[in-house]
XYZ file of C-alpha atoms in Angstrom:
750
model
C -0.206 -0.007 -0.109
C 2.682 2.545 0.997
C 6.383 2.851 -0.434
C 9.169 4.375 1.474
C 10.455 7.613 0.232
C 13.450 8.175 -2.144
C 15.902 10.187 -1.706
C 15.258 12.721 -4.241
C 11.560 13.030 -2.699
C 11.364 16.177 -0.586
C 10.240 15.763 3.462
C 7.493 18.219 3.266
C 5.619 19.738 0.832
C 2.841 22.656 1.623
C 2.733 22.009 5.536
C 2.390 18.245 4.916
C 5.023 16.250 6.604
C 5.435 13.812 3.878
C 5.780 10.099 5.091
C 5.966 7.388 2.181
C 4.950 7.126 -1.296
C 1.047 5.827 -2.330
C 1.889 5.526 -5.801
C 3.579 6.712 -8.737
C 2.577 7.023 -12.906
C 3.285 9.061 -15.794
C 2.065 12.036 -14.605
C 3.899 12.251 -11.111
C 3.977 10.946 -7.350
C 1.378 10.509 -5.152
C 2.721 10.655 -1.532
C 0.907 10.045 2.234
C 1.734 13.353 4.280
C 0.442 14.351 7.673
C -0.555 17.613 8.876
C 0.642 18.852 12.209
C -2.463 18.314 13.598
C -2.265 14.825 12.417
C -4.461 14.293 10.065
C -3.464 12.372 7.187
C -3.658 13.303 3.362
C -3.037 11.875 -0.249
C -0.668 14.279 -1.952
C -0.632 14.293 -5.791
C 2.556 15.978 -7.313
C 2.794 16.386 -11.074
C 5.960 15.795 -12.641
C 7.729 18.876 -13.949
C 7.064 18.165 -18.031
C 3.536 18.403 -17.523
C 3.855 21.639 -15.275
C 5.172 23.270 -17.848
C 2.155 22.489 -20.334
C -0.742 25.374 -19.855
C -3.114 23.092 -21.034
C -2.575 20.663 -18.539
C -2.484 23.634 -15.891
C -6.027 24.254 -17.265
C -6.848 20.905 -16.566
C -5.349 20.171 -13.321
C -6.961 23.342 -11.794
C -10.365 21.761 -13.619
C -9.808 18.541 -11.297
C -9.105 20.399 -8.200
C -12.634 22.608 -8.865
C -14.241 20.186 -9.777
C -13.715 18.265 -6.475
C -14.248 21.160 -4.318
C -17.848 21.193 -6.083
C -18.899 17.947 -5.143
C -20.517 17.555 -1.114
C -21.387 13.528 -1.233
C -20.014 11.562 1.742
C -19.159 9.109 -0.762
C -16.647 11.744 -2.543
C -12.800 12.065 -1.107
C -12.903 15.589 -0.568
C -10.344 18.153 -0.756
C -7.855 18.979 1.304
C -5.553 21.681 0.019
C -4.512 22.478 -3.603
C -2.117 24.607 -5.641
C -2.098 24.660 -9.518
C -0.032 27.253 -10.039
C 2.778 26.024 -7.908
C 6.691 24.836 -9.596
C 5.384 21.220 -8.375
C 1.363 21.561 -8.982
C -0.410 19.411 -6.318
C -3.723 18.507 -4.806
C -4.368 16.937 -1.554
C -7.083 14.667 -0.811
C -8.309 13.031 2.508
C -6.484 9.459 3.343
C -8.390 6.751 3.139
C -6.360 3.670 4.266
C -9.087 0.833 2.855
C -8.088 -0.841 -0.913
C -9.147 -0.265 -3.939
C -12.690 -2.146 -4.820
C -10.358 -3.295 -7.908
C -7.846 -4.728 -5.202
C -10.368 -5.994 -2.389
C -11.985 -8.217 -5.633
C -8.639 -9.606 -6.688
C -7.871 -10.746 -3.276
C -10.838 -11.489 -1.983
C -12.623 -12.615 -4.374
C -16.232 -11.023 -5.717
C -18.960 -9.206 -2.974
C -21.537 -10.967 -1.635
C -24.988 -9.405 -3.094
C -26.095 -7.449 -0.685
C -22.363 -5.710 -0.414
C -22.442 -4.975 -3.841
C -26.415 -3.671 -3.768
C -25.124 -1.247 -0.815
C -21.977 -0.392 -2.796
C -24.388 0.690 -5.407
C -27.118 2.731 -3.190
C -23.711 4.716 -1.837
C -21.942 5.113 -5.590
C -25.499 6.149 -6.645
C -25.606 8.826 -4.041
C -22.057 10.351 -5.157
C -22.591 10.314 -9.005
C -25.811 11.635 -8.399
C -24.199 15.101 -6.113
C -21.647 15.154 -8.670
C -24.298 15.226 -11.658
C -26.153 17.501 -9.370
C -22.590 19.615 -9.689
C -22.568 19.994 -13.370
C -20.013 17.017 -13.891
C -19.606 14.187 -15.143
C -16.826 12.093 -13.305
C -16.005 9.933 -16.916
C -13.505 7.537 -15.368
C -15.625 5.521 -12.583
C -13.849 2.140 -12.361
C -13.211 -0.265 -9.112
C -9.682 1.377 -8.761
C -10.916 4.665 -8.480
C -13.471 3.376 -5.561
C -11.670 3.300 -2.252
C -13.539 0.894 0.664
C -13.972 1.899 4.064
C -16.066 0.375 7.139
C -18.581 3.417 7.058
C -18.859 3.273 3.220
C -16.801 3.454 -0.224
C -14.885 6.762 -1.434
C -15.300 7.745 -5.219
C -11.818 9.310 -6.045
C -9.724 11.064 -8.669
C -11.773 13.771 -11.185
C -8.678 13.988 -13.415
C -10.858 13.319 -16.374
C -14.061 14.669 -15.057
C -15.143 18.194 -16.977
C -18.655 20.334 -16.581
C -21.200 18.642 -18.666
C -21.497 21.426 -21.216
C -17.467 21.959 -21.303
C -15.859 20.114 -24.856
C -12.850 22.745 -25.428
C -9.785 20.591 -23.702
C -10.390 17.400 -25.156
C -10.432 16.261 -28.749
C -13.880 14.271 -30.233
C -11.720 11.775 -31.538
C -10.280 10.486 -28.599
C -11.573 7.750 -26.123
C -11.900 9.146 -22.200
C -11.499 6.744 -19.591
C -10.587 2.888 -19.049
C -11.745 0.008 -21.612
C -13.924 -2.574 -19.741
C -15.283 -0.095 -18.397
C -16.657 2.668 -21.024
C -20.467 3.705 -21.568
C -20.561 2.985 -25.857
C -20.846 6.386 -26.313
C -17.190 6.789 -24.734
C -16.211 3.317 -26.510
C -17.149 5.294 -29.836
C -15.685 8.517 -28.905
C -19.395 10.420 -29.376
C -17.271 13.270 -27.342
C -20.883 15.530 -27.449
C -22.595 12.692 -25.779
C -20.321 12.231 -22.894
C -23.399 12.902 -19.684
C -24.256 11.720 -16.715
C -25.667 8.699 -18.265
C -22.355 7.355 -19.598
C -20.950 7.876 -15.321
C -24.435 5.644 -14.901
C -23.274 2.800 -17.819
C -19.869 2.627 -16.064
C -21.193 2.278 -12.805
C -23.024 -0.945 -13.995
C -19.648 -2.102 -15.490
C -17.922 -1.664 -11.984
C -20.998 -3.272 -9.580
C -20.795 -6.313 -12.681
C -17.527 -6.785 -11.642
C -17.813 -6.689 -7.885
C -20.743 -9.030 -8.177
C -18.459 -11.447 -10.224
C -14.803 -10.780 -9.865
C -14.632 -9.564 -13.906
C -15.879 -7.151 -16.100
C -18.612 -7.531 -17.728
C -17.405 -7.004 -21.231
C -14.818 -9.262 -20.902
C -10.868 -8.612 -21.086
C -8.268 -8.822 -23.857
C -7.147 -6.231 -26.669
C -8.755 -2.790 -26.595
C -10.370 -2.708 -30.006
C -12.094 -6.050 -28.843
C -13.215 -4.753 -25.505
C -14.510 -1.518 -27.460
C -16.406 -3.299 -29.470
C -17.893 -5.620 -26.933
C -19.036 -2.455 -25.091
C -21.172 -1.340 -28.365
C -22.628 -3.805 -29.696
C -22.103 -7.161 -27.312
C -24.596 -7.371 -24.319
C -23.015 -7.983 -21.427
C -21.851 -10.857 -18.984
C -24.278 -10.973 -15.947
C -24.075 -14.909 -15.520
C -23.928 -15.644 -11.781
C -25.419 -12.361 -10.445
C -28.231 -12.527 -8.830
C -31.700 -11.864 -9.751
C -32.304 -8.789 -7.818
C -29.062 -7.770 -8.531
C -29.014 -8.295 -12.144
C -32.553 -6.408 -12.834
C -31.036 -2.792 -10.815
C -27.558 -3.706 -13.738
C -29.443 -4.420 -17.112
C -31.273 -0.795 -16.927
C -27.525 0.804 -16.204
C -25.803 -1.383 -19.015
C -28.381 -0.680 -21.530
C -26.966 0.915 -25.216
C -28.660 3.711 -25.594
C -28.200 6.470 -22.950
C -31.795 7.951 -22.780
C -32.755 4.107 -21.515
C -30.427 4.664 -18.246
C -31.722 5.648 -15.054
C -30.320 8.593 -13.379
C -27.996 8.507 -10.685
C -30.359 9.980 -8.371
C -32.647 7.536 -10.026
C -31.308 4.522 -8.889
C -30.361 6.039 -5.498
C -33.616 5.848 -4.433
C -34.774 2.265 -6.578
C -32.112 1.003 -4.013
C -33.586 1.879 -0.962
C -36.369 -0.074 -1.477
C -34.190 -2.472 -2.728
C -31.779 -2.470 0.138
C -33.494 -1.819 3.774
C -31.593 -1.325 7.121
C -28.542 -0.050 8.309
C -25.671 -0.751 6.354
C -23.783 -1.439 8.598
C -21.630 -4.212 8.477
C -21.743 -4.133 4.720
C -18.524 -5.698 3.914
C -17.415 -9.166 4.178
C -14.795 -10.173 6.916
C -11.808 -10.525 5.046
C -11.808 -7.117 2.958
C -12.784 -5.571 6.829
C -9.642 -7.309 8.237
C -7.620 -5.501 5.126
C -9.165 -2.004 6.321
C -8.107 -2.848 9.712
C -4.348 -3.923 9.321
C -4.227 -0.877 7.016
C -5.906 1.696 9.904
C -3.512 0.167 12.179
C -0.362 0.744 9.948
C -1.337 4.302 9.610
C -1.473 4.274 13.420
C 1.620 2.748 13.992
C 3.668 5.920 11.851
C 5.520 7.584 14.015
C 6.577 11.308 13.828
C 9.017 12.770 11.909
C 11.552 14.713 13.294
C 12.880 17.601 10.056
C 15.201 16.794 7.627
C 17.686 19.223 6.491
C 18.510 19.478 2.811
C 22.127 20.126 2.898
C 23.898 20.122 -0.134
C 25.098 17.424 -1.554
C 23.671 15.047 0.995
C 21.260 13.855 -2.051
C 18.466 13.622 1.646
C 16.113 15.591 -0.251
C 15.092 17.494 -3.159
C 12.276 19.459 -5.304
C 8.388 17.506 -5.716
C 9.280 17.161 -9.161
C 12.413 15.045 -8.913
C 11.124 12.082 -8.208
C 10.946 9.034 -10.288
C 8.116 9.866 -11.926
C 9.443 12.594 -13.483
C 12.240 10.207 -14.689
C 14.637 12.731 -12.599
C 16.977 11.040 -10.791
C 19.333 12.995 -7.976
C 22.863 12.461 -7.710
C 23.241 10.958 -4.633
C 27.012 9.522 -5.221
C 28.673 10.225 -1.019
C 25.169 10.251 0.302
C 24.980 9.720 4.308
C 22.557 6.821 5.794
C 18.788 8.401 5.885
C 17.717 10.147 9.378
C 17.223 7.668 11.635
C 13.554 9.011 12.379
C 12.538 8.577 8.307
C 11.044 4.854 9.004
C 7.719 3.847 8.964
C 5.644 0.771 8.780
C 4.078 -0.669 5.292
C 1.403 -2.725 5.240
C 1.815 -4.552 2.093
C -0.688 -6.659 0.185
C 0.651 -10.129 1.549
C 0.323 -8.798 5.360
C 3.943 -8.278 5.558
C 5.336 -5.011 7.411
C 8.563 -3.826 5.965
C 10.418 -1.741 7.346
C 11.273 1.893 5.056
C 14.778 2.772 3.257
C 14.522 1.933 -0.445
C 13.144 -1.887 -1.591
C 16.098 -3.179 -0.071
C 13.958 -4.968 2.553
C 11.724 -6.859 -0.015
C 14.667 -9.034 -1.728
C 14.540 -11.388 0.347
C 10.974 -12.817 0.008
C 11.634 -11.732 -3.930
C 14.745 -13.861 -4.501
C 15.059 -17.409 -5.735
C 16.648 -20.254 -3.683
C 20.408 -19.950 -4.569
C 22.620 -16.553 -4.216
C 21.244 -14.220 -7.077
C 23.262 -10.991 -6.801
C 26.604 -10.525 -8.358
C 28.952 -9.018 -6.285
C 28.970 -5.090 -6.162
C 31.709 -2.596 -5.819
C 32.274 -1.605 -1.838
C 32.235 2.071 -2.546
C 30.423 4.202 -4.541
C 26.777 3.991 -5.943
C 26.221 0.474 -7.952
C 24.931 0.053 -11.014
C 22.149 -2.212 -11.617
C 20.221 -4.687 -14.022
C 17.731 -6.019 -13.158
C 15.306 -9.383 -14.062
C 11.984 -10.076 -12.947
C 11.340 -13.396 -14.207
C 9.035 -16.546 -13.501
C 11.743 -18.708 -11.182
C 8.769 -20.875 -9.834
C 5.735 -20.449 -11.860
C 4.371 -22.352 -14.792
C 6.817 -20.066 -16.966
C 9.852 -21.274 -15.034
C 11.715 -22.696 -17.668
C 11.762 -19.491 -20.029
C 12.306 -17.816 -16.776
C 15.573 -19.491 -15.501
C 16.806 -19.597 -18.860
C 16.691 -15.882 -18.824
C 18.098 -15.464 -15.621
C 21.477 -17.467 -16.587
C 21.528 -15.598 -19.640
C 21.803 -12.699 -17.876
C 23.691 -13.692 -15.377
C 26.519 -14.735 -18.194
C 26.348 -11.597 -19.716
C 26.936 -9.611 -16.550
C 29.715 -11.874 -15.200
C 31.942 -11.489 -18.803
C 31.140 -7.852 -18.449
C 32.972 -7.650 -14.770
C 35.543 -10.174 -16.053
C 36.759 -6.880 -18.339
C 40.090 -5.419 -17.510
C 38.611 -2.027 -19.574
C 35.353 -1.970 -17.764
C 33.962 1.383 -16.941
C 32.212 0.365 -14.322
C 31.226 -3.170 -12.243
C 27.495 -4.637 -13.215
C 25.355 -6.262 -10.228
C 22.676 -8.540 -11.061
C 19.590 -8.399 -9.416
C 16.769 -11.129 -9.651
C 13.252 -11.164 -8.320
C 10.958 -14.188 -9.073
C 7.759 -12.915 -9.545
C 6.353 -16.868 -10.154
C 4.215 -15.634 -13.205
C 1.431 -14.338 -11.211
C 0.052 -10.703 -11.576
C 0.065 -9.710 -8.028
C 3.080 -10.717 -6.973
C 4.529 -8.790 -10.580
C 3.197 -5.862 -9.450
C 5.150 -6.252 -6.156
C 8.136 -6.845 -7.636
C 7.526 -3.965 -10.014
C 7.694 -1.643 -7.396
C 10.489 -2.773 -5.852
C 13.100 -2.170 -8.614
C 11.350 1.233 -9.040
C 12.021 2.408 -5.571
C 15.811 0.795 -5.566
C 17.232 3.966 -7.272
C 20.309 1.997 -8.238
C 18.639 0.035 -10.515
C 18.941 0.983 -14.203
C 16.673 -1.228 -16.286
C 15.354 -4.149 -16.041
C 14.902 -7.331 -18.101
C 11.404 -9.602 -17.916
C 8.818 -10.429 -17.366
C 8.891 -13.665 -18.645
C 4.826 -14.001 -20.065
C 2.468 -11.831 -21.203
C -0.171 -11.074 -18.381
C 2.566 -10.205 -15.847
C 4.187 -7.909 -18.703
C 0.757 -6.119 -19.290
C 0.365 -5.724 -15.537
C 3.585 -3.857 -14.688
C 4.385 -2.312 -18.283
C 2.804 1.320 -16.057
C 4.671 0.836 -13.261
C 8.096 1.188 -15.164
C 6.839 3.588 -16.751
C 5.808 5.764 -14.380
C 9.529 6.055 -12.948
C 10.888 5.761 -17.171
C 12.688 2.878 -15.980
C 13.580 1.023 -19.045
C 11.719 -2.239 -19.089
C 13.041 -5.094 -22.082
C 11.273 -7.890 -22.621
C 12.749 -10.677 -24.762
C 9.861 -13.827 -24.343
C 6.432 -11.680 -23.647
C 5.022 -11.601 -27.048
C 1.849 -9.330 -27.208
C 1.429 -6.077 -29.324
C -0.642 -4.394 -26.050
C 2.889 -3.563 -24.482
C 4.063 -1.556 -27.504
C 2.143 1.696 -27.803
C 2.883 5.224 -28.199
C 1.361 5.587 -24.610
C 3.913 3.405 -23.035
C 7.700 5.002 -22.761
C 9.607 3.190 -21.249
C 9.059 -0.684 -22.746
C 11.057 -2.168 -25.347
C 9.938 -4.924 -27.094
C 13.223 -7.468 -27.598
C 11.453 -9.855 -30.467
C 8.513 -9.812 -32.975
C 5.566 -9.534 -31.319
C 2.765 -12.665 -31.805
C 0.891 -10.919 -34.371
C 4.365 -11.214 -36.495
C 5.325 -14.536 -35.276
C 2.809 -16.118 -37.061
C 3.315 -14.634 -40.980
C 5.733 -17.828 -41.745
C 2.941 -20.100 -41.294
C 1.191 -18.204 -43.868
C 3.807 -18.493 -46.049
C 3.753 -22.330 -45.443
C 0.418 -22.675 -46.142
C 0.451 -20.489 -49.359
C 3.904 -21.754 -51.083
C 4.590 -24.871 -49.467
C 8.298 -26.211 -48.414
C 9.857 -26.805 -51.253
C 9.017 -23.310 -52.678
C 10.386 -21.844 -49.752
C 13.735 -24.492 -49.581
C 16.395 -25.398 -47.188
C 15.396 -27.109 -43.912
C 12.031 -26.670 -44.556
C 11.695 -28.516 -48.542
C 11.583 -31.708 -46.614
C 9.050 -32.920 -43.797
C 5.685 -33.888 -43.115
C 5.195 -30.488 -41.903
C 6.629 -28.705 -44.675
C 4.387 -29.962 -47.578
C 1.729 -27.901 -49.330
C 0.252 -25.570 -50.116
C -2.861 -26.056 -48.951
C -5.930 -25.919 -50.703
C -8.496 -25.105 -47.417
C -6.500 -24.607 -44.622
C -8.276 -24.829 -40.970
C -7.688 -22.799 -38.750
C -8.622 -23.408 -34.860
C -8.601 -20.684 -32.454
C -9.124 -22.252 -28.957
C -10.535 -19.556 -26.353
C -8.729 -20.861 -23.538
C -6.139 -18.405 -24.932
C -8.270 -15.607 -25.462
C -5.855 -13.066 -26.929
C -2.798 -15.012 -28.078
C -5.312 -17.522 -30.001
C -7.124 -14.326 -31.791
C -4.000 -12.647 -32.211
C -1.738 -15.819 -33.838
C -5.094 -17.528 -35.630
C -6.238 -13.698 -36.701
C -3.069 -12.509 -38.705
C -2.868 -16.127 -40.311
C -6.472 -16.139 -41.591
C -5.867 -12.382 -42.642
C -2.571 -13.705 -44.797
C -4.317 -16.813 -46.146
C -6.593 -14.777 -47.432
C -5.017 -12.388 -48.918
C -2.943 -14.746 -51.112
C -6.469 -15.969 -52.541
C -6.916 -18.671 -50.041
C -10.676 -19.256 -48.100
C -9.683 -21.040 -44.581
C -11.975 -22.884 -42.648
C -12.097 -21.283 -39.095
C -13.293 -22.297 -36.319
C -13.521 -21.468 -32.531
C -14.355 -23.337 -29.314
C -14.563 -22.108 -25.987
C -12.531 -22.081 -23.149
C -11.357 -25.333 -21.283
C -12.451 -27.542 -24.433
C -10.293 -30.830 -24.510
C -12.599 -32.929 -26.884
C -11.407 -31.957 -29.983
C -12.858 -35.067 -32.006
C -16.288 -33.769 -33.261
C -14.046 -30.030 -34.080
C -11.889 -32.052 -35.839
C -14.615 -34.025 -37.758
C -16.026 -30.856 -38.733
C -13.142 -29.522 -40.258
C -12.378 -32.273 -42.079
C -16.125 -33.111 -43.137
C -15.207 -29.281 -44.841
C -12.261 -30.031 -46.526
C -9.352 -28.871 -44.422
C -5.774 -30.594 -45.739
C -3.773 -28.428 -43.278
C -4.399 -27.149 -40.005
C -3.174 -24.551 -37.364
C -4.402 -24.562 -33.786
C -3.890 -21.127 -31.642
C -3.738 -21.590 -27.903
C -1.669 -22.593 -25.480
C 0.611 -26.191 -25.645
C -2.019 -28.173 -23.272
C -4.777 -27.483 -26.240
C -2.146 -27.793 -28.711
C -1.713 -31.675 -27.340
C -5.025 -32.325 -27.254
C -5.857 -31.453 -30.630
C -2.165 -33.269 -31.660
C -4.237 -36.669 -30.289
C -7.448 -35.708 -31.975
C -6.230 -34.831 -35.369
C -4.176 -38.243 -34.787
C -6.975 -40.538 -33.861
C -8.675 -39.808 -37.116
C -6.237 -40.517 -39.343
C -4.541 -36.900 -40.309
C -1.126 -36.640 -40.594
C -0.820 -33.692 -43.225
C 0.771 -30.747 -42.537
C 0.158 -29.412 -38.753
C 1.381 -25.696 -37.385
C 1.408 -23.891 -34.099
C 2.773 -20.703 -32.836
C 5.382 -20.425 -29.711
C 3.283 -21.632 -27.316
C 3.776 -25.240 -28.172
C 7.214 -25.254 -27.941
C 7.754 -26.433 -24.485
C 8.340 -30.272 -23.247
C 4.190 -30.145 -22.118
C 3.703 -30.004 -25.863
C 5.534 -32.900 -26.214
C 4.858 -34.541 -23.659
C 1.141 -34.854 -23.400
C 1.129 -34.933 -27.298
C 3.139 -38.279 -27.146
C 3.713 -39.654 -30.450
C 0.861 -37.183 -31.714
C 3.377 -34.593 -32.003
C 5.711 -35.938 -34.646
C 5.511 -34.030 -37.910
C 4.029 -30.375 -36.288
C 5.950 -27.213 -37.302
C 6.205 -24.645 -34.480
C 7.103 -20.752 -35.088
C 9.106 -18.765 -32.480
C 10.961 -15.732 -31.791
C 13.495 -17.641 -29.862
C 16.692 -19.653 -31.150
C 17.968 -22.933 -30.491
C 21.443 -21.654 -29.509
C 23.214 -25.316 -30.224
C 21.782 -25.098 -33.282
C 22.855 -21.251 -34.004
C 27.025 -20.958 -35.524
C 26.580 -17.451 -34.334
C 25.611 -18.225 -30.835
C 28.574 -21.075 -30.481
C 30.798 -18.872 -28.364
C 27.801 -18.467 -26.024
C 26.749 -21.900 -25.969
C 30.477 -22.879 -25.193
C 30.556 -20.267 -22.064
C 26.698 -21.653 -20.769
C 27.893 -25.155 -21.011
C 31.156 -24.385 -18.899
C 28.978 -21.915 -16.132
C 25.810 -23.935 -15.873
C 27.025 -27.401 -17.011
C 24.064 -27.622 -19.643
C 23.005 -26.250 -23.213
C 20.814 -22.932 -23.186
C 17.090 -23.035 -23.072
C 14.693 -21.166 -24.913
C 15.569 -17.084 -24.881
C 18.269 -17.696 -23.180
C 20.414 -16.170 -25.834
C 18.047 -13.362 -26.352
C 18.441 -12.465 -22.895
C 22.396 -12.495 -23.056
C 22.014 -9.862 -26.014
C 19.708 -7.769 -24.282
C 22.318 -7.844 -21.434
C 24.993 -7.066 -23.127
C 22.849 -4.644 -25.465
C 22.241 -2.517 -22.258
C 25.354 -2.773 -21.133
C 27.368 -1.647 -24.456
C 25.084 1.790 -23.932
C 26.069 2.376 -20.463
C 29.452 2.028 -21.607
C 28.649 4.665 -24.140
C 27.062 6.978 -21.848
C 28.731 9.932 -20.482
C 28.645 9.272 -16.488
C 25.978 7.725 -15.602
C 22.411 8.103 -17.312
C 19.268 8.843 -15.587
C 16.642 6.169 -16.488
C 14.739 8.368 -18.854
C 18.378 9.102 -21.138
C 18.900 5.220 -20.444
C 15.153 4.448 -22.537
C 15.960 6.939 -24.961
C 19.389 5.786 -25.849
C 18.166 2.174 -25.515
C 15.381 2.627 -27.816
C 17.755 4.112 -30.366
C 20.094 1.969 -30.789
C 21.172 -0.948 -32.716
C 22.952 -4.253 -31.440
C 24.180 -7.295 -33.287
C 23.799 -10.108 -30.780
C 24.749 -13.802 -31.332
C 21.121 -14.414 -32.160
C 20.043 -11.071 -34.216
C 20.316 -7.520 -35.118
C 18.099 -5.282 -32.364
C 16.882 -2.258 -33.063
C 13.316 -0.573 -32.228
C 11.220 2.313 -32.805
C 12.179 5.285 -31.147
C 8.592 6.356 -30.661
C 7.183 2.641 -29.088
C 9.752 0.625 -28.758
C 8.563 -2.091 -30.984
C 10.834 -4.258 -32.212
C 12.381 -3.451 -35.967
C 12.845 -7.143 -37.650
C 15.796 -7.247 -39.054
C 16.636 -8.328 -42.832
C 15.852 -11.572 -43.179
C 13.168 -11.778 -40.160
C 13.228 -12.960 -36.778
C 10.773 -15.926 -36.352
C 12.912 -19.111 -36.481
C 11.390 -22.480 -37.376
C 10.913 -26.216 -35.341
C 9.859 -29.271 -36.435
C 9.202 -31.867 -34.500
C 10.773 -35.240 -34.936
C 11.655 -38.232 -32.954
C 10.434 -36.610 -30.051
C 12.125 -33.528 -29.856
C 11.973 -29.692 -31.307
C 14.690 -29.748 -33.984
C 15.721 -26.114 -35.009
C 15.250 -25.350 -38.932
C 16.811 -22.051 -38.457
C 14.877 -18.653 -39.959
C 11.270 -19.018 -40.825
C 10.504 -17.581 -44.260
C 9.182 -13.552 -44.089
C 5.350 -13.014 -46.088
C 5.979 -10.725 -48.788
C 5.140 -6.841 -48.615
C 2.820 -7.241 -51.725
C 0.644 -10.356 -50.754
């Protein structure tokens, strides 16, 4: 819940003694502060680059004024603000409870009565917002804090007067996908009135009742489409509550109730005192956090002495990307210590991220020795070392470690690198804890990871808020590289690009491709009618892989036969029979390894031994073990190399065998390359770079590694594929993956 102050953070601001950090993002930092009278406050401080924008100051002033105009007890009140300060700030009363998003993630969906009470109070809050002539426009679980006496609506950062259209662009989608109204999803700015907030409230309440957004999750475009066209998923919601939610979720704004009318309706629906409205496990979280706040000690004044590095301006925070030069800094003041009630219930001491590393490290020693004095130059590795992706995570950790050890062995090194490794177990919640620890460690200059898509998507905003470079070699979703993410680098083609070669095989055939692909069962073709199977168990991954193949083969004049199966399907016999009856003479499976194995067995049982393809998720021992002989002949495309079969990686492979006693696993060589790339950029920097400067330098670098050439689009961090591509093929033969080398690249004139 609360993080330590960084050495560059101020110790006080506008009469508030700062006790810690509540969060950091692309806009700035939110601090926990205390007045001389002992009242706690959440203080949002904006970073310098936004403060210099006159339009942003207009918006920030509007936020403060908007929040002050609302008098509901269920809206967090503003206690102070200065939009004209060098670093604009806004303070609100501090609520120690979790957000609704945190509570549902940790404790599961709320009981029906809790949801109805929540609905009544939030409807009352929105009624006051709308009476004040405002539209909130971002009603979501993260903007609702839970307290024993009721919820609190927060964050008027994008609220506006109902008739104000001057600042927001007419074609900009504003708000949070999954909790947007149809008019927001279609960027119909002129229609964004109070009914839009009511629709978002309906989405929020459905999430509270079920633990999932009513229009699903995944790619933003898909979410927006479902919001506009699909019916909400209210499965599992009791009949009385469902009757309240459906009118709120009407597509036509005119068909929705007003917030005031909804509040009155729920008064009749929920008689009695709302006391005890939350389940015990949520109340326990509130109590623990409240107790932690009571345990906060007084803080003695901290003097900003020249060169001490113990204090700085509010703008000089990790949120701005600026780092104070704290070389030679003395220890933090002895009284600047406070208790942190973490989401797991662990109590940690302040003083940076060091206190959490023992919990985040693996079983063995994962920290390379660092220089005895001065600031460390640390590269972090956030990986799944003990969860479902541990094979990939441990391979990357070894590749990174080998690169650091070789760098430190050089006599001409200008500094010593330290490797700090943290295990996120492939878990989204733990991934956030790891990311925040790396962000708060001022000596971490860049981070490699995470291993898989969901943790990566969960933490990219955390790293982005601190402009800490985050480079992933194995997460594949294209959602990671957007213009909104300022510090992420994708060191591989994304999932859409990684399946391009499959379309070439289907339309040209292996003999036309040549090389290793000219022989082998999987390389025959071309296909007259490819069968494409999308397994919804894999959600966005299945859509990205099979969807791209579908578009590419259609562009080459083929008419594929696509099928979609529900999540959890393992009995593929009927769908195989249907696809064969439709004339499918080749198959592409889009999904995870377990489903690919089940589909392979169904094809084998039907007697099919023709071309069978799958994207990278099947490149695992899980597929080989579960499919058995049915895996023989499958061709799988991926963005990782088999270093043992790549001549340019022979030196790396030999060094890996010597150091770890085994051949390198998938993505070990890519991790080795990325750490060497970071080290090379650091060597050429003029002194120790800030995180922001390092991010910019990495996005503009070109690095020839042992696996491929690495280059990026500076604006997004997207991977720029070298000539010849960066996707590779593997054929399952004799129970193992045979590396076929670079896969064919689809032509641009298709």
